[in-house]
mmCIF file of C-alpha atoms in Angstrom:
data_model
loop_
_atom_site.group_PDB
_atom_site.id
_atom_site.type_symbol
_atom_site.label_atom_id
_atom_site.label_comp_id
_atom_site.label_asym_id
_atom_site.label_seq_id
_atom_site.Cartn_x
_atom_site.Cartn_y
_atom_site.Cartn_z
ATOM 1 C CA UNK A 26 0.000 0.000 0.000
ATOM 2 C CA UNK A 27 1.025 3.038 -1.221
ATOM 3 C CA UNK A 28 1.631 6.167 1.221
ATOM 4 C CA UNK A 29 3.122 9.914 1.423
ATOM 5 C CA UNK A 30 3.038 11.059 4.955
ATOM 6 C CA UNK A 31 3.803 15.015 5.745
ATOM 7 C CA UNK A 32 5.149 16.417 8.655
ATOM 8 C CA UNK A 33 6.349 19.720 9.999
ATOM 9 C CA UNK A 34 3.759 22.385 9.703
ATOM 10 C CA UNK A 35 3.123 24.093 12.308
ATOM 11 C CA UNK A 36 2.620 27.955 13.426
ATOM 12 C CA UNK A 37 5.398 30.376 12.591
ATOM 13 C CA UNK A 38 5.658 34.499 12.654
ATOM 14 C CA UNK A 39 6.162 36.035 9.363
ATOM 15 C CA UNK A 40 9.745 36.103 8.419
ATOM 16 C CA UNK A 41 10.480 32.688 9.859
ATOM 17 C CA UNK A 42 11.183 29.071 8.865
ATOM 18 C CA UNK A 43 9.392 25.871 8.661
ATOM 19 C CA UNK A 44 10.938 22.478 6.922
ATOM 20 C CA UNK A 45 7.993 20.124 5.618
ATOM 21 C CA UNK A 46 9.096 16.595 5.271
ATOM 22 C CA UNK A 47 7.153 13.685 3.406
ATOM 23 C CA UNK A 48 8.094 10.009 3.939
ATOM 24 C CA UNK A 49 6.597 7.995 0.414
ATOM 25 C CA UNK A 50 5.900 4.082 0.980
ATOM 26 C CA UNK A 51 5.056 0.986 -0.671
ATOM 27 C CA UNK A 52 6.574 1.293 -3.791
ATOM 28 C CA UNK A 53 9.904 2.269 -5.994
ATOM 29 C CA UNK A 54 9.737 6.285 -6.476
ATOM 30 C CA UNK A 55 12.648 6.207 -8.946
ATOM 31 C CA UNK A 56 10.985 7.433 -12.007
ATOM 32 C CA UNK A 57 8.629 9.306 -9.909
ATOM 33 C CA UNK A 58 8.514 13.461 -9.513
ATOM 34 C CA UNK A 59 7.577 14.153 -6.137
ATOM 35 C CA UNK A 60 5.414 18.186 -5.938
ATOM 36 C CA UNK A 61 4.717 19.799 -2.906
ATOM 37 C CA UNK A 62 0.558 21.699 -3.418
ATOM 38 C CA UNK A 63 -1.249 23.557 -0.673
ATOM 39 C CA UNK A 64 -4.438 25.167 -0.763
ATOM 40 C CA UNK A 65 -5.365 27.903 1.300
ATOM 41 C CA UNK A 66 -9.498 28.330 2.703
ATOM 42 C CA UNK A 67 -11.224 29.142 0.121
ATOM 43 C CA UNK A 68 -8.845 28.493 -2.523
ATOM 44 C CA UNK A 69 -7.971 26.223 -4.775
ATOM 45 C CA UNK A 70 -5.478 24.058 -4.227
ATOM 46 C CA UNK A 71 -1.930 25.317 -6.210
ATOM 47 C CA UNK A 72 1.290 24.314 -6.934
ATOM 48 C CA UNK A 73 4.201 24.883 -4.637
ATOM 49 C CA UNK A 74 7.182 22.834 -5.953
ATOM 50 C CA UNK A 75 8.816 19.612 -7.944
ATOM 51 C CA UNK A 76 11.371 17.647 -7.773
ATOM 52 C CA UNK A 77 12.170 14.450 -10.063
ATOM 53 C CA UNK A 78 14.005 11.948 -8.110
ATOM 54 C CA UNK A 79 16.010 10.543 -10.953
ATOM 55 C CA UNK A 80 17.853 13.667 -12.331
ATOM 56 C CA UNK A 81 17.159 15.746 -9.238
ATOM 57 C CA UNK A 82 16.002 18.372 -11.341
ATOM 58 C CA UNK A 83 13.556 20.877 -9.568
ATOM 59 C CA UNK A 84 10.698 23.298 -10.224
ATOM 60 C CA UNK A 85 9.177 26.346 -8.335
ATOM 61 C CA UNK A 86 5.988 28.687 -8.445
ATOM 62 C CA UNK A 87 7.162 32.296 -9.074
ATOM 63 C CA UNK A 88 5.581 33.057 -5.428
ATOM 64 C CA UNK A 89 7.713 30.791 -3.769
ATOM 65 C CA UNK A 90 10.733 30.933 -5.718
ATOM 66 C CA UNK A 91 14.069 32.410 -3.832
ATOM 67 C CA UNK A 92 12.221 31.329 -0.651
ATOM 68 C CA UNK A 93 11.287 27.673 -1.096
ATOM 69 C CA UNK A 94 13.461 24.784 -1.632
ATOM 70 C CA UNK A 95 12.551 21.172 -2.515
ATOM 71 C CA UNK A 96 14.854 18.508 -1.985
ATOM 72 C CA UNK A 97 15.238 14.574 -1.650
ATOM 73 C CA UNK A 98 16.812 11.848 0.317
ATOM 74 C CA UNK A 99 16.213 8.519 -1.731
ATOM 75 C CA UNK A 100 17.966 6.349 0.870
ATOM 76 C CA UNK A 101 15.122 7.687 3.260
ATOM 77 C CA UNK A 102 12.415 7.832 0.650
ATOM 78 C CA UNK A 103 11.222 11.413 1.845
ATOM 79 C CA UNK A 104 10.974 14.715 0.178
ATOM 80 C CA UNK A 105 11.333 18.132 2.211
ATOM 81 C CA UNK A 106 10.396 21.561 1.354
ATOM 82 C CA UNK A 107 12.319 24.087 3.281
ATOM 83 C CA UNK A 108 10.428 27.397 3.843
ATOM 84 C CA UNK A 109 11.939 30.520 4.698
ATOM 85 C CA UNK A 110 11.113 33.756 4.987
ATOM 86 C CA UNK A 111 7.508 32.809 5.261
ATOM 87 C CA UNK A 112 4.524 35.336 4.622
ATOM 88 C CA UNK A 113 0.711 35.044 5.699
ATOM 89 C CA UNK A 114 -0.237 34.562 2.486
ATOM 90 C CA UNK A 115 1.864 31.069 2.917
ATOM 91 C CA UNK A 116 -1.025 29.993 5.355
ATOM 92 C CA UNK A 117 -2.324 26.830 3.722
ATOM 93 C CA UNK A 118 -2.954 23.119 4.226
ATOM 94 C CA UNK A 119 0.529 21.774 2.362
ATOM 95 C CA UNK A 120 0.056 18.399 0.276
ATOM 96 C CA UNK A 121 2.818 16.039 -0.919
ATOM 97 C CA UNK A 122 1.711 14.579 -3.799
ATOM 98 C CA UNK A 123 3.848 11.827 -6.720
ATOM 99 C CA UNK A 124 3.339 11.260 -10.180
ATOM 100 C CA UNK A 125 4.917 8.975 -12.953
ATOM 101 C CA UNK A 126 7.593 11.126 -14.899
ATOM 102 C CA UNK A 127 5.738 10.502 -18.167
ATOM 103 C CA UNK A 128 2.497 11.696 -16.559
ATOM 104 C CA UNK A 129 1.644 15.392 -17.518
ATOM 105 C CA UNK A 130 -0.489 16.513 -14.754
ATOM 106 C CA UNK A 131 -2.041 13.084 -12.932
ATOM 107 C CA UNK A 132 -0.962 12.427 -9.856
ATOM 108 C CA UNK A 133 -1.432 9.129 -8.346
ATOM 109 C CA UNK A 134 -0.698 9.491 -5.037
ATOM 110 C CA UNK A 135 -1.427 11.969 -2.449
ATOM 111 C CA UNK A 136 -0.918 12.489 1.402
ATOM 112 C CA UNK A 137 -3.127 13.953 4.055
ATOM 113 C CA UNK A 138 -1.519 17.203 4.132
ATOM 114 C CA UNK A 139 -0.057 19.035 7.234
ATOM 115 C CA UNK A 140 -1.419 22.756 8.151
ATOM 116 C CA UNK A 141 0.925 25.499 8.237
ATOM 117 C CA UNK A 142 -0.048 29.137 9.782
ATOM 118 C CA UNK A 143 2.021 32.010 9.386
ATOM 119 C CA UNK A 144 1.078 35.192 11.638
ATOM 120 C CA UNK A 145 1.345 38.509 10.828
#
């Protein structure tokens, strides 16, 4: 059985830091990108980040780029997103979410998301 479970939200003032981490399980992730999404009340959910496992190649949203960074630990399976300088308009439930590489947009697998506040 398949899982992706985050950790590390939590509340944090504005300016500060928060590292998201998101153990995969059950299956071989090697030819797998691994995307961090959040969605925010009343939102839809969007894209935060991406990272392909096999060429560790990665990809931001222009409103987290230069503050975000996505990264990977294959012996440990798990994905992080470092977040720094954080702003309230962060505030969002963050997802982990994996996908074949060959898939455009369909992701297979999704955790249960960890909430992260940011106050002003």
């Amino acid at each position: 059985q398949v899982q992706l479970v985050e950790s590390g939200g939590g509340l944090v003032q504005a300016g500060g830091s928060l590292r998201l981490s998101c153990a995969a399980s059950g299956r071989t992730f090697s030819n797998y990108d691994m995307s961090w999404f959040r969605q925010a009340p009343g939102k839809e959910r969007e894209f935060v980040a991406r990272i392909r496992w096999s060429a560790g190649s990665t990809y931001y949203a222009d409103s987290v780029k230069g503050r975000f960074t996505i990264s990977g630990d294959n012996a440990k399976n798990t994905v992080y997103l470092q977040m720094n300088s954080l702003k309230p308009e962060d505030t969002a439930v963050y997802y982990c979410a994996a996908k074949p590489e060959i898939a455009y947009n369909r992701y297979d697998y999704w955790g249960q998301g960890t909430q992260v506040t940011v106050s002003s």
